[in-house]
Every structure is written in C-alpha cells, then in structure tokens.
Coordinates of C-alpha atoms in Angstrom, one line a residue:
Chain V
M1 CA 120.3 71.0 145.1
N2 CA 118.1 73.3 143.7
A3 CA 119.6 76.9 144.7
L4 CA 123.0 74.4 142.9
K5 CA 121.6 74.2 139.7
S6 CA 120.3 78.1 139.6
F7 CA 124.0 79.1 140.6
W8 CA 124.9 77.5 137.7
K9 CA 122.2 78.6 135.4
N10 CA 123.7 82.1 136.0
I11 CA 126.8 81.2 136.0
A12 CA 125.7 79.6 132.2
S13 CA 123.3 82.7 131.4
L14 CA 126.2 85.4 132.6
W15 CA 128.4 83.8 130.1
S16 CA 125.7 84.1 127.3
L17 CA 126.8 87.9 128.2
I18 CA 130.2 87.1 128.0
V19 CA 130.4 85.7 124.6
G20 CA 128.5 88.6 123.5
L21 CA 130.7 91.3 124.5
Q22 CA 133.7 88.7 123.0
V23 CA 131.8 89.6 119.3
T24 CA 130.8 93.4 119.6
G25 CA 134.9 93.4 120.7
K26 CA 136.1 91.6 117.6
A27 CA 133.9 93.6 115.3
F28 CA 135.6 96.6 117.4
C29 CA 138.9 95.2 116.0
G30 CA 138.1 95.0 112.8
P31 CA 137.8 96.5 110.0
Q32 CA 136.2 99.7 108.7
V33 CA 132.8 99.2 106.4
T34 CA 131.7 102.2 105.8
V35 CA 132.4 105.0 103.6
H36 CA 133.1 108.7 104.9
Y37 CA 131.2 109.7 102.2
P38 CA 132.8 113.2 101.4
R39 CA 136.2 112.2 101.6
Q40 CA 135.6 109.1 100.3
T41 CA 133.1 108.1 97.3
V42 CA 132.0 104.7 96.1
G43 CA 133.5 104.0 93.2
P44 CA 132.0 103.8 89.4
E45 CA 132.0 99.5 89.8
G46 CA 129.6 99.8 92.8
L47 CA 127.6 102.6 91.1
E48 CA 127.0 99.8 88.5
G49 CA 123.2 99.2 87.6
F50 CA 122.0 101.9 89.8
R51 CA 119.3 103.9 88.5
G52 CA 119.6 108.6 89.2
H53 CA 118.2 110.8 86.9
M54 CA 118.2 109.7 83.0
E55 CA 119.8 111.7 80.0
L56 CA 120.0 111.4 76.5
V57 CA 121.9 108.9 74.0
P58 CA 123.5 111.9 71.7
S59 CA 123.6 110.7 67.9
V60 CA 126.8 109.2 66.8
K61 CA 127.0 112.5 64.3
D62 CA 126.8 114.9 66.8
P63 CA 127.3 114.7 70.2
A64 CA 124.8 118.4 70.7
I65 CA 121.8 116.5 69.2
P66 CA 119.7 113.3 70.7
K67 CA 119.1 109.9 68.9
C68 CA 115.9 110.4 69.7
I69 CA 113.4 111.4 67.2
S70 CA 110.1 112.3 69.4
C71 CA 108.0 109.5 68.4
M72 CA 106.5 110.5 72.3
M73 CA 106.6 106.2 72.8
C74 CA 108.3 107.2 76.1
A75 CA 106.1 110.0 77.2
T76 CA 103.0 107.8 76.4
S77 CA 104.6 104.6 78.6
C78 CA 105.8 106.2 81.4
P79 CA 103.6 105.1 84.5
S80 CA 104.5 108.3 86.5
K81 CA 104.0 110.5 83.4
C82 CA 107.3 112.5 84.4
L83 CA 108.5 113.7 80.5
T84 CA 107.7 116.0 78.1
V85 CA 108.6 115.6 74.8
V86 CA 108.3 119.2 72.4
K87 CA 108.7 118.2 69.0
Q88 CA 110.2 120.9 67.1
K89 CA 107.8 123.0 64.5
E90 CA 108.7 123.2 60.9
P91 CA 111.4 125.3 59.6
K92 CA 109.7 128.9 57.9
P93 CA 110.7 128.5 54.4
T94 CA 113.2 131.1 52.9
E95 CA 111.8 133.3 50.4
E96 CA 113.5 131.5 47.3
Q97 CA 112.2 128.0 49.0
L98 CA 108.8 129.5 48.2
K99 CA 109.2 131.1 45.3
A100 CA 110.1 127.6 43.9
M101 CA 107.5 126.1 45.5
A102 CA 104.8 128.4 43.8
E103 CA 106.4 128.0 40.6
A104 CA 106.3 123.9 41.5
E105 CA 102.9 124.4 42.1
A106 CA 102.4 126.8 39.2
R107 CA 103.7 123.8 37.3
G108 CA 101.7 121.3 38.2
E109 CA 104.1 119.5 40.8
K110 CA 103.0 118.1 44.2
V111 CA 104.5 120.5 46.4
K112 CA 106.7 119.0 49.1
K113 CA 106.2 120.8 52.4
L114 CA 109.6 121.8 54.6
S115 CA 109.9 118.2 57.5
A116 CA 110.7 119.4 60.5
P117 CA 113.9 117.7 62.2
K118 CA 113.2 114.7 63.5
N119 CA 114.8 115.3 67.5
P120 CA 112.8 117.7 69.8
A121 CA 112.9 121.0 70.7
Q122 CA 112.3 120.1 74.4
F123 CA 112.9 117.0 76.6
I124 CA 111.7 118.0 80.0
Y125 CA 112.0 115.1 83.0
D126 CA 110.5 115.3 86.3
F127 CA 112.4 113.9 88.5
S128 CA 110.2 114.6 91.4
L129 CA 108.1 112.4 89.7
C130 CA 110.8 109.1 88.7
S131 CA 109.8 106.0 89.6
F132 CA 113.0 104.9 88.2
C133 CA 111.0 101.8 86.6
N134 CA 112.5 101.6 82.9
T135 CA 109.6 101.3 81.2
C136 CA 110.9 104.2 78.8
V137 CA 113.9 103.2 78.4
E138 CA 112.8 99.5 77.3
N139 CA 109.8 101.3 75.4
C140 CA 112.5 103.6 73.1
P141 CA 112.9 102.7 69.8
V142 CA 116.4 104.0 69.1
G143 CA 117.5 103.5 72.5
S144 CA 117.9 107.5 73.4
I145 CA 117.1 107.6 76.4
R146 CA 119.4 105.8 79.7
F147 CA 119.5 106.5 83.4
T148 CA 122.7 107.8 84.9
T149 CA 124.8 106.1 87.9
N150 CA 124.6 109.9 89.0
V151 CA 123.7 109.0 92.8
Y152 CA 124.6 112.6 94.6
F153 CA 122.3 114.5 93.0
A154 CA 121.3 116.3 95.6
T155 CA 119.1 119.8 95.6
T156 CA 117.0 122.2 97.7
N157 CA 115.5 123.6 94.9
K158 CA 112.2 122.0 93.6
A159 CA 112.8 123.7 90.0
D160 CA 116.2 122.3 89.7
L161 CA 114.0 118.8 89.4
Q162 CA 112.6 119.5 86.6
M163 CA 115.4 119.3 84.1
N164 CA 115.5 120.0 80.1
L165 CA 117.4 117.0 78.7
V166 CA 118.4 118.5 75.4
E167 CA 119.4 121.9 76.5
R168 CA 121.7 119.3 79.1
L169 CA 123.2 117.1 77.0
A170 CA 124.1 120.1 74.8
K171 CA 125.7 122.2 77.4
Q172 CA 127.6 118.9 78.0
A173 CA 129.3 118.4 74.3
A174 CA 129.6 122.1 74.8
S175 CA 132.0 121.2 77.8
G176 CA 133.4 117.8 76.4
K177 CA 132.5 115.8 79.3
T178 CA 132.8 112.5 78.3
V179 CA 128.9 111.2 78.2
P180 CA 128.6 107.9 78.8
G181 CA 127.9 108.3 82.5
E182 CA 128.7 111.3 84.3
K183 CA 131.4 110.5 86.5
P184 CA 131.6 112.0 90.3
K185 CA 134.0 114.6 90.8
K186 CA 136.8 113.7 93.1
A187 CA 136.7 110.4 91.2
A188 CA 140.8 110.1 91.9
K189 CA 140.0 109.5 95.3
T190 CA 137.3 106.3 95.0
E191 CA 137.4 103.4 96.9
T192 CA 134.7 100.7 96.4
A193 CA 132.7 100.1 99.6
Q194 CA 133.0 96.1 98.1
S195 CA 136.9 96.4 98.2
E196 CA 137.2 97.8 102.2
A197 CA 134.8 95.4 103.6
Chain E
M1 CA 87.6 138.4 124.6
T2 CA 87.0 135.2 125.8
R3 CA 88.4 132.3 124.0
T4 CA 86.2 129.8 123.4
I5 CA 88.0 126.1 123.0
N6 CA 86.2 123.5 120.6
P7 CA 85.0 120.9 123.3
D8 CA 85.9 118.2 120.2
Y9 CA 89.3 118.9 120.7
I10 CA 89.3 118.3 124.4
R11 CA 87.7 114.8 123.8
G12 CA 89.8 113.9 120.9
D13 CA 89.8 112.2 117.8
L14 CA 87.5 110.2 116.4
Y15 CA 89.1 107.0 117.1
T16 CA 89.6 108.1 121.0
Q17 CA 86.2 109.2 121.5
R18 CA 85.0 105.8 120.1
F19 CA 86.9 104.3 122.4
E20 CA 85.1 103.4 125.7
Q21 CA 86.3 102.8 128.9
G22 CA 86.1 98.8 129.6
K23 CA 84.0 97.6 132.4
R24 CA 86.8 98.5 134.8
E25 CA 87.2 101.8 136.4
N26 CA 90.3 103.7 136.9
T27 CA 91.7 102.5 133.5
L28 CA 93.8 104.9 131.4
I29 CA 93.7 105.6 127.8
L30 CA 96.8 105.7 126.1
N31 CA 97.9 106.5 122.3
M32 CA 101.2 104.8 121.4
G33 CA 101.8 106.3 117.8
P34 CA 101.4 107.3 115.4
Q35 CA 105.2 108.5 115.8
H36 CA 106.0 106.3 118.3
P37 CA 109.6 104.4 117.3
S38 CA 108.6 100.9 118.1
T39 CA 105.4 101.4 115.3
H40 CA 107.6 101.1 112.5
G41 CA 106.1 104.4 110.4
V42 CA 102.5 105.5 111.5
L43 CA 100.6 102.8 113.0
R44 CA 98.9 104.3 116.0
V45 CA 97.4 101.4 118.6
V46 CA 94.8 102.7 121.1
L47 CA 95.5 101.4 124.3
E48 CA 93.5 101.2 127.8
M49 CA 95.7 100.8 131.1
D50 CA 95.3 99.4 134.2
G51 CA 98.8 100.7 135.6
E52 CA 101.1 99.0 133.5
Y53 CA 99.4 96.1 132.4
I54 CA 97.1 96.8 129.0
V55 CA 93.4 95.8 129.8
R56 CA 92.6 96.7 125.7
A57 CA 94.6 97.2 122.7
E58 CA 93.5 98.7 119.0
P59 CA 95.1 99.3 116.2
V60 CA 94.5 102.5 114.1
L61 CA 95.3 101.9 110.5
G62 CA 94.7 104.4 107.2
Y63 CA 98.2 106.9 108.6
L64 CA 99.7 105.8 105.0
H65 CA 96.2 104.6 103.1
R66 CA 98.1 105.5 98.9
M67 CA 95.4 104.4 97.1
H68 CA 97.4 101.5 95.3
E69 CA 94.7 99.5 94.7
K70 CA 92.9 102.8 93.2
M71 CA 95.8 103.8 91.3
A72 CA 95.2 100.0 89.4
E73 CA 92.5 101.0 87.7
V74 CA 94.4 104.1 85.4
K75 CA 97.3 103.0 85.0
S76 CA 98.5 100.2 82.4
Y77 CA 99.3 96.6 82.8
V78 CA 103.0 97.2 82.5
G79 CA 102.9 100.6 84.3
F80 CA 101.4 99.6 87.9
M81 CA 104.6 96.9 88.1
P82 CA 106.4 100.4 89.6
N83 CA 103.3 100.4 92.1
M84 CA 104.1 97.0 93.6
G85 CA 107.4 98.0 94.2
R86 CA 106.3 100.2 96.9
V87 CA 103.7 98.2 98.6
D88 CA 106.0 97.0 101.0
Y89 CA 109.7 98.1 101.0
L90 CA 111.3 95.4 102.2
H91 CA 110.4 92.8 100.4
P92 CA 109.1 94.3 97.3
L93 CA 109.7 91.0 94.9
A94 CA 107.5 89.0 96.1
W95 CA 104.6 91.7 95.0
N96 CA 106.4 92.1 91.9
W97 CA 106.0 88.5 91.8
S98 CA 102.2 88.4 93.0
Y99 CA 101.1 90.9 90.5
A100 CA 103.2 90.0 87.5
G101 CA 102.1 86.0 88.6
A102 CA 98.2 87.2 88.4
V103 CA 98.9 88.7 84.7
E104 CA 100.4 85.7 83.1
R105 CA 97.7 83.3 84.8
L106 CA 95.1 85.3 83.3
A107 CA 96.6 85.9 79.9
G108 CA 98.1 82.5 80.4
I109 CA 101.4 84.2 79.5
E110 CA 104.2 80.9 79.9
V111 CA 107.5 82.7 81.6
P112 CA 110.7 81.1 80.2
R113 CA 112.8 78.9 82.2
R114 CA 116.3 81.2 83.7
A115 CA 113.5 83.8 84.0
E116 CA 111.6 82.0 86.8
F117 CA 115.2 81.1 88.9
L118 CA 116.5 84.2 87.7
R119 CA 112.7 85.2 89.6
V120 CA 113.7 82.7 93.4
I121 CA 117.2 83.5 93.1
A122 CA 116.4 87.9 93.7
T123 CA 113.4 86.7 95.5
E124 CA 114.7 84.8 98.2
L125 CA 117.8 87.6 98.5
N126 CA 115.2 89.8 99.7
R127 CA 113.6 87.9 101.6
I128 CA 117.0 87.3 103.3
S129 CA 117.9 91.5 103.3
S130 CA 114.1 91.7 104.5
H131 CA 114.9 89.2 107.9
L132 CA 118.0 91.0 108.6
L133 CA 116.6 94.3 108.6
W134 CA 113.5 92.9 111.0
W135 CA 116.1 91.3 113.0
G136 CA 118.1 94.2 113.6
A137 CA 115.1 96.8 113.9
Y138 CA 113.2 94.3 116.7
L139 CA 116.6 93.9 118.1
L140 CA 116.8 97.7 118.8
D141 CA 112.7 97.6 119.4
L142 CA 113.7 95.5 122.1
G143 CA 116.9 98.3 123.5
A144 CA 119.6 96.9 122.1
F145 CA 121.2 99.2 119.7
T146 CA 124.3 97.2 118.1
P147 CA 122.5 94.1 116.0
I148 CA 121.3 96.7 113.5
M149 CA 124.7 97.8 112.4
Y150 CA 125.8 93.7 111.9
A151 CA 122.9 93.2 109.9
F152 CA 123.4 96.5 107.6
E153 CA 126.6 95.6 107.1
D154 CA 125.3 92.2 105.1
R155 CA 122.5 93.8 104.1
E156 CA 124.1 96.4 102.2
I157 CA 125.8 93.9 100.2
L158 CA 123.3 92.2 99.2
M159 CA 121.3 95.8 97.9
D160 CA 125.3 95.5 95.7
I161 CA 124.4 92.5 94.6
L162 CA 120.7 93.2 93.2
Q163 CA 121.4 96.7 92.7
R164 CA 122.9 95.3 89.5
P165 CA 120.1 93.7 87.7
T166 CA 117.0 95.9 89.3
G167 CA 118.6 98.6 89.4
A168 CA 117.6 99.8 92.8
R169 CA 118.8 99.6 96.1
L170 CA 114.8 99.4 98.4
T171 CA 111.8 100.0 95.6
Y172 CA 112.6 97.1 92.8
S173 CA 110.6 97.0 90.4
Y174 CA 112.7 94.1 88.2
F175 CA 109.8 91.5 87.5
R176 CA 108.0 91.6 84.2
L177 CA 104.7 90.7 82.4
G178 CA 106.5 87.4 80.7
G179 CA 110.0 87.3 82.9
V180 CA 112.6 89.8 84.4
G181 CA 113.5 93.0 83.2
A182 CA 117.1 92.2 83.0
D183 CA 119.7 89.2 83.4
M184 CA 122.2 88.5 86.1
D185 CA 125.6 87.3 84.5
E186 CA 128.5 85.4 85.7
R187 CA 129.8 88.1 87.7
C188 CA 126.6 88.8 89.6
L189 CA 125.9 85.0 90.2
R190 CA 129.4 84.3 91.4
Q191 CA 128.9 87.3 93.9
I192 CA 125.9 85.7 94.8
L193 CA 127.8 82.2 95.5
D194 CA 130.5 84.7 97.5
F195 CA 127.7 85.7 100.0
V196 CA 126.2 82.5 100.4
P197 CA 128.9 81.0 102.6
Y198 CA 129.8 84.6 104.2
L199 CA 126.3 84.8 105.8
R200 CA 126.6 81.1 106.6
K201 CA 129.2 82.4 108.5
K202 CA 127.9 85.0 109.9
L203 CA 125.0 83.6 111.5
P204 CA 126.6 81.7 114.2
V205 CA 128.0 84.5 115.0
Y206 CA 124.7 86.4 115.2
K207 CA 123.2 83.3 117.1
D208 CA 126.2 84.1 120.1
L209 CA 125.4 88.2 120.0
V210 CA 121.6 88.0 120.6
T211 CA 119.6 84.2 119.8
D212 CA 121.8 82.7 122.8
N213 CA 121.2 86.1 125.0
V214 CA 120.1 85.3 128.3
I215 CA 118.3 89.2 128.0
L216 CA 116.4 88.3 125.0
R217 CA 115.2 85.4 125.6
K218 CA 114.2 85.6 129.1
R219 CA 112.0 88.8 127.4
L220 CA 110.8 86.5 124.3
E221 CA 110.3 83.1 125.8
G222 CA 106.7 82.7 126.7
V223 CA 105.4 86.1 125.5
G224 CA 102.5 86.8 122.9
D225 CA 101.0 83.8 122.3
M226 CA 99.6 83.3 119.1
D227 CA 98.7 79.9 118.5
V228 CA 97.0 77.3 115.3
D229 CA 93.6 78.5 116.5
M230 CA 93.8 82.2 116.8
C231 CA 96.3 82.0 113.7
R232 CA 93.2 80.6 111.8
R233 CA 90.4 82.9 112.8
Y234 CA 93.0 86.5 111.7
G235 CA 93.9 84.5 109.1
A236 CA 97.3 85.0 110.0
T237 CA 100.2 83.8 107.5
G238 CA 103.9 83.1 107.1
P239 CA 106.2 83.1 110.0
I240 CA 103.7 83.6 112.5
L241 CA 101.7 80.5 111.6
R242 CA 105.0 78.5 111.6
G243 CA 105.8 80.1 114.8
A244 CA 102.6 79.2 115.8
G245 CA 103.9 74.8 114.8
L246 CA 102.3 75.1 111.6
A247 CA 104.8 74.4 108.9
S248 CA 102.5 76.1 106.0
D249 CA 103.9 77.9 103.5
T250 CA 103.0 78.7 99.7
R251 CA 105.7 78.2 98.1
L252 CA 105.4 74.8 98.7
N253 CA 101.7 74.2 100.1
E254 CA 100.3 76.3 97.1
T255 CA 103.7 76.0 94.8
Y256 CA 104.5 78.4 92.0
S257 CA 107.4 79.1 89.8
V258 CA 109.9 76.4 90.0
Y259 CA 110.2 76.0 93.7
N260 CA 108.7 72.4 94.0
E261 CA 112.3 71.5 91.8
I262 CA 114.2 72.9 95.0
D263 CA 115.3 71.7 98.3
F264 CA 114.3 73.1 101.3
D265 CA 112.9 73.2 104.5
I266 CA 109.8 75.1 106.2
P267 CA 111.0 75.4 109.2
S268 CA 108.3 75.9 112.0
F269 CA 108.4 76.3 116.0
P270 CA 105.6 75.2 118.7
E271 CA 106.1 77.5 121.2
T272 CA 103.9 79.8 119.8
D273 CA 105.7 82.9 122.1
A274 CA 107.7 85.9 120.3
M275 CA 110.9 83.7 120.7
A276 CA 109.7 80.9 117.8
R277 CA 108.2 83.8 115.6
Y278 CA 112.3 84.8 116.0
M279 CA 113.5 81.7 115.7
V280 CA 111.3 81.1 112.2
R281 CA 112.9 84.0 110.7
I282 CA 116.6 83.0 112.0
R283 CA 116.2 79.5 110.3
E284 CA 113.8 81.1 107.1
I285 CA 117.2 82.9 106.1
E286 CA 119.2 78.8 106.8
E287 CA 116.9 78.0 104.1
S288 CA 116.6 81.3 102.0
L289 CA 120.7 80.6 101.9
K290 CA 119.6 76.7 100.3
I291 CA 117.7 77.9 98.2
V292 CA 119.3 80.7 96.4
E293 CA 123.2 78.0 96.3
Q294 CA 120.8 75.1 94.7
A295 CA 118.7 77.6 92.3
V296 CA 122.3 79.5 91.2
A297 CA 123.4 76.1 90.2
M298 CA 120.7 75.0 88.4
I299 CA 119.7 77.4 86.2
P300 CA 119.9 77.4 82.8
E301 CA 121.1 79.0 79.6
G302 CA 117.8 81.1 77.7
E303 CA 115.7 84.0 77.5
I304 CA 115.0 85.8 80.4
L305 CA 111.4 87.8 78.7
I306 CA 109.0 85.8 76.7
K307 CA 109.3 87.1 72.6
G308 CA 106.0 89.7 72.2
A309 CA 105.9 90.4 76.3
P310 CA 103.5 92.9 77.0
K311 CA 103.8 97.0 76.3
P312 CA 102.2 99.5 77.7
N313 CA 98.8 99.6 75.6
W314 CA 98.9 95.6 75.8
K315 CA 95.1 94.7 76.5
A316 CA 94.5 92.0 78.9
P317 CA 91.6 89.5 78.2
A318 CA 88.8 89.7 80.1
G319 CA 88.3 87.7 82.9
E320 CA 89.8 87.0 86.8
A321 CA 92.8 85.9 88.3
Y322 CA 94.7 85.3 91.5
F323 CA 98.0 84.3 92.5
A324 CA 99.8 83.8 95.6
T325 CA 103.5 84.1 96.7
E326 CA 105.2 84.1 99.7
G327 CA 106.3 86.9 101.7
A328 CA 109.0 87.9 104.3
R329 CA 105.6 88.2 106.2
G330 CA 103.5 86.1 104.9
K331 CA 100.7 85.2 101.7
V332 CA 100.9 88.0 99.3
G333 CA 98.1 88.2 97.2
V334 CA 97.2 90.0 93.9
W335 CA 93.2 89.8 92.5
V336 CA 93.4 91.5 88.9
V337 CA 89.8 91.6 87.4
S338 CA 90.2 92.9 84.0
D339 CA 87.4 93.9 81.7
G340 CA 89.4 93.7 78.3
G341 CA 90.6 97.1 79.2
K342 CA 93.9 98.6 78.5
S343 CA 94.0 99.0 82.8
P344 CA 92.7 97.1 85.1
Y345 CA 89.2 97.0 86.4
R346 CA 89.9 96.2 89.9
I347 CA 93.1 94.5 91.5
K348 CA 92.9 93.5 95.1
L349 CA 95.7 93.5 97.2
R350 CA 96.0 90.7 99.9
A351 CA 98.9 92.0 102.5
P352 CA 99.9 90.3 104.7
G353 CA 100.8 92.5 107.2
F354 CA 97.0 93.4 108.2
S355 CA 95.8 89.9 108.9
N356 CA 99.3 89.5 111.4
L357 CA 98.3 92.7 113.0
S358 CA 95.0 91.8 114.0
L359 CA 96.5 88.8 116.2
F360 CA 98.5 91.5 118.2
A361 CA 95.0 93.1 120.0
E362 CA 94.0 89.9 121.2
A363 CA 97.6 88.6 121.9
S364 CA 98.3 91.8 124.1
Q365 CA 95.6 91.8 126.5
G366 CA 96.8 91.6 129.4
T367 CA 100.6 91.8 129.1
L368 CA 102.4 94.4 130.3
L369 CA 103.3 97.4 128.0
A370 CA 107.2 96.6 127.7
D371 CA 106.2 93.1 126.8
A372 CA 103.6 94.6 123.8
V373 CA 106.5 96.4 122.4
A374 CA 108.4 93.2 121.8
I375 CA 104.8 91.5 120.5
M376 CA 104.2 94.4 118.5
G377 CA 108.0 93.8 116.8
S378 CA 107.3 90.1 116.3
I379 CA 104.4 90.6 113.9
D380 CA 107.3 92.1 111.3
M381 CA 105.2 94.9 110.4
V382 CA 105.5 96.9 107.0
I383 CA 103.0 100.1 107.8
P384 CA 103.3 100.8 103.9
E385 CA 101.9 97.3 103.1
I386 CA 99.2 97.4 105.5
D387 CA 97.8 100.3 104.9
R388 CA 98.1 100.2 101.1

C-alpha cells in the first residue's frame, strides 16, 4: 500500500513539472515584450513623466533666453547642491550715459544706476549630483526649469555631466529645435513597449 | 632581498581574526560574500563549516553604509525626502511615507484625503513590485532562471504606471510633507485598474510554474524554522513574523492613513519555514491588489497637497515624533527629533531588514550550505536598507 502511495506521489510530482513546462512553452510562443533598443525605442508616451536631465524654459519673447530671474530659489532649495546660478553683472555705462549721470548728479537728482538683466549669465547643472526630486521645479517662482524626458543621455566623459543650461538653450534656439522636451533621434521608428505587450 | 609578508594579511581581516573556532575540531571557516550573488549586494557571512553543514554563521554588515541618519542632520526637512527613496530601493514609498508621516505628526499637519488615497495606491503598487522582484530573485538564488523573466515583465508595467506620477522608475521621491508631489489623472487610474485583473490572471500561472513545483517544495518545506519566539527575541516583523503564524501588520494593528477603511486580510501561515514566508508574500500580492482596487474606487476629488506646505526653509516645531508604516520587508519606522531648526536634530531609521537578518544566524545553524541560501533569500534582504 505504501509503495503504491509513493508511486502516485511521484507521478503527481512529475505532473507538476510538466505543468510548469506548459507555462514556459506558452510564453515561448507568445509575443515579445522587450524593445530592441538601438533598433527600436520607447515612444514619447512611454517616457511621460520620466525625469531625465534638466533644462531651462525659454521666455515667451526670445527662445534663446530663459524665463529665469536668477532668484537662486532652486540653488538654495536643492538638497544635492547640483545647481549653480551665476547672475549677470551690471553693464558698463557708455560715455553718453556717464555724461547724463554726471549732469543729473550736478542737478542734485537721484542717480539711477544701470541694472543688470535678470536672466542668468550661467546656469550650471551637475547631472552627476542630481537626485531628480523635483524640489527645484516646485520652488521656482517663474516656472523656468523642467525635467526633460531624455533617457538616452549617456557619456564616457565626466565633464559632459556638467551642463551649462543657458548655453544649451541658446544652441537649441539657434538650431530651431522644438523646445518642449527632447525627442529621441529615431522618432520615426518608435514603437511603445506597452502597445507591444 | 627577502619579501616580507604582513602576518596580519595572512590571518585575514578583523572579522576573520575575531571569529574564533568553536568547540569542535576540523571545522572550516568560510566567507560567503561580500560579492556572493545570493547575498543581493554586499552582505558578508562568515561561516564555520563542518563538512557541508553550518556550525555557526555570522553576518558582517557595513559594506554599504551611507550615513543616511547623519545626512539628515545637515539637510532641510524637505531636502531629506530624496534620501528616503534610496534607503530601500525596492520599496522606497514605505520609507517616503514613514518620514513624511513622522514630520507631519511632529508638526501636526493634516494630509488631504485624496493625498492619503494616492499614498495608499502608490505604496501598494510599490509593494507588489517589490514582492515580484523578490520572487524572481529568490528563485534565481535557488537555481531557477526563468521566473525572474516573468516577474520583470509584470514589474515593468508597474514601473510604467508609477513613472507618470512619481517621475522615476526606481528611487521614488513622491511624497511631500503634507501630501504628494503629483496627482494621478484619469488615465493613470485607468491603467492601474487595468493592471489589477491582469496580475490576478497571472498569479495562477505563477502558482503552476513555481509554487506547485515539486523541486521548490522539496527545497523550501521544513527549511529555516523561524518561530514566533525567535521573531520576538530579534524583533522580526513583516512576512517573517506572518510566516511564523502571527498575523501582525502595522497597516491594521497600528493603523494609519485610510487603511482602516479598506477591507483586506493579513495572510499568515503557521508553518514557520521558508515555504510559509514564500506563501505570505504571494498572498500579500493578492491582498495589495485588493487594496489598490478599493482605493481607486474610493478616491475622492480634492487637493493633493495642503496649502502652505513646508518649503525648504521651513522650521519644524521643537519636539520628537515616531511614525511606522508597513514596508514590504516589515515595519519601517522613522523617529524625528527637532530642536526647532531648519534641519532635524536627529533622525533614527528603523530598518526591518536589520532585525530580520539577525534571525539568519540562528536559523541557519546546523543546516546545509545550500539551505542557508534558501533561508537567506526567504528573509528578503535589501542591503542598503540594512546598512543605511
């Protein structure tokens, strides 16, 4: 009797392995769920919400100049200390302006100094330090920074991780690239991972 | 010229030197880790072996210590949140919640109701993704390669869902003091509702593929006894305690947020072995799906962040507060002490993995080395969390 029991037990055990193989076989015949990266890329809807590196939002008037007013809120609130904002210096007054200022002073009026433009001279972002927490974006009073959905950024050079975002924006504007978000280069071939799954 | 050899080098490092041989003779001292694939990171276990049997095991920690507690003392209250995403990379939202909850309790901040539900949904989805990864990686430890592929297929969908509100795929920093960082729109909630039946359909497949498999059962049943008494002595929580037969869960026993309004069970299995802990986690995935489904149905409209939420230069009132949540590995506790300044005076992180790992040394005594791997995996360790 015992021998019979153990025989049936062994049969049942063996059956569990066959059931497992059935599952594997089914999955083997099923559709592929992965994306072959260099040939295929994930489409923009698959990247929605992803925080890649940061970029500056251009002002409405000039796409080469950011909205930023150099208030330093982002740099001071950043927990990783990855932002450095360099303000612009006051412009040197021309000779005519100096003359006018001297005249005004002679007349006893209050002399108005030339004020520096508000937009930053440099906006350096250290990608290697950033923790993608969104604190800077939430604290920016003018909404001048945002995260790109660039998942393809990779480099072998550490210096590339230090980005001057003002320069980057100016370059983008000069090349006439669409500013809202960077699209992957092979956008034509894109297939979303989800639609495939 | 003769080459001098440092005698300390031959004797091994501090831990090896201090690890004295036991009473028995002819035992072998063996290092498992810190680069052993089954230790999931950099855990090192010094073993005293008698043949293939373990006489003594001693985990050595600290290879991934990152001073999270000390870092809190120089960061602002808001600025410490990204750290919480990096303590336990598999279930970061539980840590997000513990920290946010502790500071909110300290400052007496009421979280909007919609934000509470968003927190529940995101945390439970994160718990499922954590358990799925554990499931795949554990079976990988035991020698089965295929299951991790199935686990990652489902996990990928979860990460896509969580990516839209949280902005990340792994180290989330989604919670804010007084709410959450972003709302889940209609599309996101629909995605979640679509995912629930999808995974429900997948779970029986996993049962056929792995849970009923005779090889797995033979390897896990009766291996690594961790009874309630042992759990109490070491302070083990989470699936280990529930695998020992005690249905204890912070979500219901010390209820927080809106968990008491949601109907779900606490799975517990009295077998105390590795298979019981395995079953607890599989059942927990089902329970989490139940919670997510109800929370999405119950979610009210409204604010997601209180007005006047703490800014980076916010000063917390002096005092101290403790808040515990149920993570995928057990009770996650954060204790915040404030002296009224801009950054915390002291933060203590209570990692469940640290207590749970302590059981390993005792449970693995007298077992085969191959069984020790099965016991270690059934603890579900995340080394960054243990070392903090």
